Structure formats: structure tokens, C-alpha cells
Amino acid sequence: MLAVADDAKRRGGERLHAWVTSQEKPWAAPFPIPQPGEPPHTDGPVVVAVAWFEPASAALTETLTGARCEAHVEAAILLGLPRWTSATHPARVTTWGVGLHAMGLALQDPTGHVFAYGVAEIPSTWTTAARALGAVAAVYGVGPLQQAGHPEPLPAQRLTEARRDGTVAAAWVPLLE
């Protein structure tokens, strides 16, 4: 599985979807908004920074039981980033982290290596929200394929479908600066 994931990594980087959401916009909040003490926040609506690293080319494979999966997502799960399904809430994981860089974001695995990266202009609202919480709602995985001739749905909508398909791993992770 790790060899297949490594091959996928060499074929290209990840698309980076970065957005902020709050209690006032539940339609854009694929993550449950943290409660007081789950990471700390100031008074007022909690604003959450979401970073979804989506492989540009998926390495879809089948398990021994015949279940369809994406190899790099399975590698992330083996390294401790929990699978994120519709029935679960994201855990807090301190062994992973998201680094903010001049050219975008990087998802670092427990060994400190860059597991995924995305080049994009990160809005100041995202940075402010991530710094305020000290954590990022980090997601790694593949969403449903876009249908030809149809406009691409918003990342939050695609993420809901990916959770249903079981093709994403996610957690609250520290912001690394």
C-alpha cells in the first residue's frame, strides 16, 4: 500500500482547497464547530480554517476484501490520520500538522516530512482563523470525480460526498509556523 501511495506522490502534487467557515455558515462547515475547550477560542462565533489536500491523480485500488480505496489515503491512515466518515467527528491529532508557507500549505506527517502540499494563495482570513484556534481542520483524500459538462460543486459539498465514500482522512491538527 505504501509503495502505491509513493508512486501516486511522485506523479504530482495535491490540489489545495482552503476556506474558512463559522457557526453562522453551517452549509460550509463539514467539520463540527469546536466546543469551548476543544481548541481554545475567543468569544463570538468560532471561525475554523479548513485545508483539504486532494491528490491530483488518485491511486485507486482494492483491499483484500474487495473494498475500493485510495492508496495514499490508506497510507495516511496507517500513519495515524484517522479515516473521516459521515458517522464520525474528527479527532485531535498532535502528531500531524499543517505548515503555512509563502507558496501555500504543507501537511506534515508524524515523522516531520511533508506528506502533502498545495500551492495556492492563502487568504488572510484563513491564516487569522488558524492562528486564533492554533489548529486547522486538515483533510487528506479524494473527492468524487467531476462530471463532464457540469460545474464543479463547492469543496465543502464534494467533501460531504467523499466522507460518505470513505475516501478521506481528517483531524484537528496544530498550525505549524
mmCIF file of C-alpha atoms in Angstrom:
data_model
loop_
_atom_site.group_PDB
_atom_site.id
_atom_site.type_symbol
_atom_site.label_atom_id
_atom_site.label_comp_id
_atom_site.label_asym_id
_atom_site.label_seq_id
_atom_site.Cartn_x
_atom_site.Cartn_y
_atom_site.Cartn_z
ATOM 1 C CA MET A 1 0.000 0.000 0.000
ATOM 2 C CA LEU A 2 2.805 2.429 0.897
ATOM 3 C CA ALA A 3 4.583 1.717 -2.403
ATOM 4 C CA VAL A 4 1.420 2.519 -4.380
ATOM 5 C CA ALA A 5 0.985 5.702 -2.337
ATOM 6 C CA ASP A 6 4.614 6.663 -3.007
ATOM 7 C CA ASP A 7 4.037 6.214 -6.732
ATOM 8 C CA ALA A 8 0.976 8.481 -6.573
ATOM 9 C CA LYS A 9 3.022 11.113 -4.748
ATOM 10 C CA ARG A 10 5.671 11.139 -7.489
ATOM 11 C CA ARG A 11 3.025 11.684 -10.186
ATOM 12 C CA GLY A 12 2.071 15.126 -8.891
ATOM 13 C CA GLY A 13 1.161 17.383 -6.012
ATOM 14 C CA GLU A 14 -2.198 17.977 -4.438
ATOM 15 C CA ARG A 15 -4.981 20.391 -5.202
ATOM 16 C CA LEU A 16 -5.401 22.589 -2.178
ATOM 17 C CA HIS A 17 -8.841 23.699 -1.066
ATOM 18 C CA ALA A 18 -8.573 26.210 1.780
ATOM 19 C CA TRP A 19 -11.561 28.001 3.231
ATOM 20 C CA VAL A 20 -12.911 29.371 6.486
ATOM 21 C CA THR A 21 -16.258 28.589 7.953
ATOM 22 C CA SER A 22 -18.150 29.504 11.096
ATOM 23 C CA GLN A 23 -21.228 28.716 13.125
ATOM 24 C CA GLU A 24 -23.041 31.296 11.002
ATOM 25 C CA LYS A 25 -22.445 29.263 7.806
ATOM 26 C CA PRO A 26 -23.249 25.644 8.679
ATOM 27 C CA TRP A 27 -23.643 24.762 4.985
ATOM 28 C CA ALA A 28 -19.911 25.371 4.557
ATOM 29 C CA ALA A 29 -18.846 23.543 7.716
ATOM 30 C CA PRO A 30 -18.009 19.929 7.005
ATOM 31 C CA PHE A 31 -16.288 19.849 10.398
ATOM 32 C CA PRO A 32 -18.309 20.190 13.560
ATOM 33 C CA ILE A 33 -17.511 23.544 15.091
ATOM 34 C CA PRO A 34 -15.340 23.021 18.190
ATOM 35 C CA GLN A 35 -16.940 23.440 21.589
ATOM 36 C CA PRO A 36 -15.282 25.548 24.303
ATOM 37 C CA GLY A 37 -12.081 23.879 25.416
ATOM 38 C CA GLU A 38 -11.681 21.769 22.239
ATOM 39 C CA PRO A 39 -9.391 24.009 20.883
ATOM 40 C CA PRO A 40 -9.481 27.345 22.676
ATOM 41 C CA HIS A 41 -11.130 30.324 21.050
ATOM 42 C CA THR A 42 -12.287 33.844 21.817
ATOM 43 C CA ASP A 43 -15.855 34.972 22.459
ATOM 44 C CA GLY A 44 -18.146 35.204 19.445
ATOM 45 C CA PRO A 45 -18.664 32.826 16.552
ATOM 46 C CA VAL A 46 -15.922 30.250 16.136
ATOM 47 C CA VAL A 47 -14.184 30.593 12.788
ATOM 48 C CA VAL A 48 -12.494 27.431 11.515
ATOM 49 C CA ALA A 49 -9.696 27.172 8.950
ATOM 50 C CA VAL A 50 -10.190 24.133 6.700
ATOM 51 C CA ALA A 51 -7.394 22.768 4.493
ATOM 52 C CA TRP A 52 -8.203 19.901 2.137
ATOM 53 C CA PHE A 53 -5.269 18.337 0.308
ATOM 54 C CA GLU A 54 -6.665 16.383 -2.631
ATOM 55 C CA PRO A 55 -4.365 14.249 -4.820
ATOM 56 C CA ALA A 56 -4.305 15.447 -8.411
ATOM 57 C CA SER A 57 -4.343 11.824 -9.552
ATOM 58 C CA ALA A 58 -5.876 9.187 -7.333
ATOM 59 C CA ALA A 59 -4.269 5.783 -6.874
ATOM 60 C CA LEU A 60 -7.472 3.797 -6.526
ATOM 61 C CA THR A 61 -7.078 0.161 -5.570
ATOM 62 C CA GLU A 62 -8.980 -2.634 -3.858
ATOM 63 C CA THR A 63 -8.368 -4.212 -0.476
ATOM 64 C CA LEU A 64 -8.238 -7.961 0.050
ATOM 65 C CA THR A 65 -11.942 -7.811 0.935
ATOM 66 C CA GLY A 66 -12.776 -6.115 -2.367
ATOM 67 C CA ALA A 67 -13.452 -2.667 -0.879
ATOM 68 C CA ARG A 68 -12.368 0.261 -3.069
ATOM 69 C CA CYS A 69 -9.887 2.684 -1.501
ATOM 70 C CA GLU A 70 -7.267 5.278 -2.393
ATOM 71 C CA ALA A 71 -3.733 4.134 -1.599
ATOM 72 C CA HIS A 72 -2.337 7.436 -0.342
ATOM 73 C CA VAL A 73 -5.323 7.938 1.981
ATOM 74 C CA GLU A 74 -4.727 4.456 3.361
ATOM 75 C CA ALA A 75 -1.062 5.359 3.916
ATOM 76 C CA ALA A 76 -2.134 8.484 5.851
ATOM 77 C CA ILE A 77 -4.432 6.313 7.961
ATOM 78 C CA LEU A 78 -1.592 3.861 8.660
ATOM 79 C CA LEU A 79 0.469 6.854 9.859
ATOM 80 C CA GLY A 80 -2.250 7.924 12.304
ATOM 81 C CA LEU A 81 -4.520 10.352 10.450
ATOM 82 C CA PRO A 82 -7.988 8.874 11.134
ATOM 83 C CA ARG A 83 -10.424 7.968 8.359
ATOM 84 C CA TRP A 84 -13.238 10.500 8.357
ATOM 85 C CA THR A 85 -16.643 9.041 7.563
ATOM 86 C CA SER A 86 -20.102 10.558 7.778
ATOM 87 C CA ALA A 87 -20.641 8.876 11.153
ATOM 88 C CA THR A 88 -17.519 10.214 12.879
ATOM 89 C CA HIS A 89 -16.200 13.503 14.190
ATOM 90 C CA PRO A 90 -12.599 14.439 13.510
ATOM 91 C CA ALA A 91 -10.190 13.668 16.316
ATOM 92 C CA ARG A 92 -7.467 15.927 17.662
ATOM 93 C CA VAL A 93 -4.117 14.633 16.468
ATOM 94 C CA THR A 94 -0.929 16.311 17.631
ATOM 95 C CA THR A 95 1.488 14.134 15.649
ATOM 96 C CA TRP A 96 0.435 15.672 12.310
ATOM 97 C CA GLY A 97 0.478 19.390 11.470
ATOM 98 C CA VAL A 98 -0.207 21.955 8.766
ATOM 99 C CA GLY A 99 2.595 24.362 7.906
ATOM 100 C CA LEU A 100 1.929 27.764 6.419
ATOM 101 C CA HIS A 101 4.428 28.697 3.711
ATOM 102 C CA ALA A 102 4.845 31.610 1.311
ATOM 103 C CA MET A 103 3.518 29.495 -1.570
ATOM 104 C CA GLY A 104 0.694 27.656 0.232
ATOM 105 C CA LEU A 105 0.300 24.899 2.816
ATOM 106 C CA ALA A 106 2.026 21.627 3.675
ATOM 107 C CA LEU A 107 0.616 18.677 5.605
ATOM 108 C CA GLN A 108 3.368 17.149 7.746
ATOM 109 C CA ASP A 109 3.232 13.542 8.912
ATOM 110 C CA PRO A 110 4.403 12.246 12.316
ATOM 111 C CA THR A 111 7.995 11.902 11.064
ATOM 112 C CA GLY A 112 8.096 15.629 10.256
ATOM 113 C CA HIS A 113 8.175 15.020 6.496
ATOM 114 C CA VAL A 114 5.831 16.736 4.071
ATOM 115 C CA PHE A 115 3.088 14.238 3.303
ATOM 116 C CA ALA A 116 1.138 16.607 1.033
ATOM 117 C CA TYR A 117 1.495 20.155 -0.195
ATOM 118 C CA GLY A 118 -0.599 22.603 -2.117
ATOM 119 C CA VAL A 119 0.394 25.782 -3.883
ATOM 120 C CA ALA A 120 -2.231 28.484 -3.516
ATOM 121 C CA GLU A 121 -2.720 31.986 -2.228
ATOM 122 C CA ILE A 122 -3.989 31.584 1.331
ATOM 123 C CA PRO A 123 -6.499 34.259 2.353
ATOM 124 C CA SER A 124 -5.642 36.312 5.427
ATOM 125 C CA THR A 125 -8.983 35.246 6.953
ATOM 126 C CA TRP A 126 -7.781 31.632 6.818
ATOM 127 C CA THR A 127 -4.482 32.494 8.493
ATOM 128 C CA THR A 128 -6.224 34.569 11.172
ATOM 129 C CA ALA A 129 -8.677 31.748 11.963
ATOM 130 C CA ALA A 130 -5.911 29.117 12.103
ATOM 131 C CA ARG A 131 -3.787 31.258 14.405
ATOM 132 C CA ALA A 132 -6.736 32.079 16.676
ATOM 133 C CA LEU A 133 -7.520 28.390 17.236
ATOM 134 C CA GLY A 134 -3.934 27.185 16.970
ATOM 135 C CA ALA A 135 -5.383 24.333 14.932
ATOM 136 C CA VAL A 136 -6.514 23.550 11.419
ATOM 137 C CA ALA A 137 -9.244 21.226 10.214
ATOM 138 C CA ALA A 138 -6.919 19.187 7.965
ATOM 139 C CA VAL A 139 -8.275 16.763 5.386
ATOM 140 C CA TYR A 140 -6.398 14.465 3.035
ATOM 141 C CA GLY A 141 -8.121 12.449 0.353
ATOM 142 C CA VAL A 142 -10.047 12.255 -2.865
ATOM 143 C CA GLY A 143 -13.468 13.600 -3.625
ATOM 144 C CA PRO A 144 -15.948 12.328 -6.185
ATOM 145 C CA LEU A 145 -14.994 12.707 -9.820
ATOM 146 C CA GLN A 146 -16.360 15.765 -11.547
ATOM 147 C CA GLN A 147 -18.968 15.001 -14.181
ATOM 148 C CA ALA A 148 -18.151 16.330 -17.643
ATOM 149 C CA GLY A 149 -20.303 19.281 -18.660
ATOM 150 C CA HIS A 150 -21.381 20.059 -15.071
ATOM 151 C CA PRO A 151 -19.994 22.878 -12.936
ATOM 152 C CA GLU A 152 -17.775 21.677 -10.111
ATOM 153 C CA PRO A 153 -19.561 21.741 -6.746
ATOM 154 C CA LEU A 154 -18.096 23.676 -3.833
ATOM 155 C CA PRO A 155 -15.293 21.856 -1.970
ATOM 156 C CA ALA A 156 -17.475 21.527 1.162
ATOM 157 C CA GLN A 157 -20.165 19.748 -0.896
ATOM 158 C CA ARG A 158 -17.596 17.419 -2.503
ATOM 159 C CA LEU A 159 -16.126 16.720 0.929
ATOM 160 C CA THR A 160 -19.512 15.603 2.231
ATOM 161 C CA GLU A 161 -19.663 13.045 -0.602
ATOM 162 C CA ALA A 162 -16.059 11.945 -0.005
ATOM 163 C CA ARG A 163 -16.867 11.298 3.665
ATOM 164 C CA ARG A 164 -19.814 9.179 2.585
ATOM 165 C CA ASP A 165 -17.475 7.230 0.249
ATOM 166 C CA GLY A 166 -14.835 6.829 2.996
ATOM 167 C CA THR A 167 -12.056 8.254 0.807
ATOM 168 C CA VAL A 168 -10.768 10.950 3.183
ATOM 169 C CA ALA A 169 -8.782 11.066 6.413
ATOM 170 C CA ALA A 170 -9.003 14.104 8.673
ATOM 171 C CA ALA A 171 -8.229 15.557 12.079
ATOM 172 C CA TRP A 172 -7.757 18.742 14.036
ATOM 173 C CA VAL A 173 -4.013 19.301 13.774
ATOM 174 C CA PRO A 174 -1.714 22.041 15.064
ATOM 175 C CA LEU A 175 -0.835 25.006 12.867
ATOM 176 C CA LEU A 176 2.935 24.894 12.326
ATOM 177 C CA GLU A 177 4.695 28.182 11.695
#
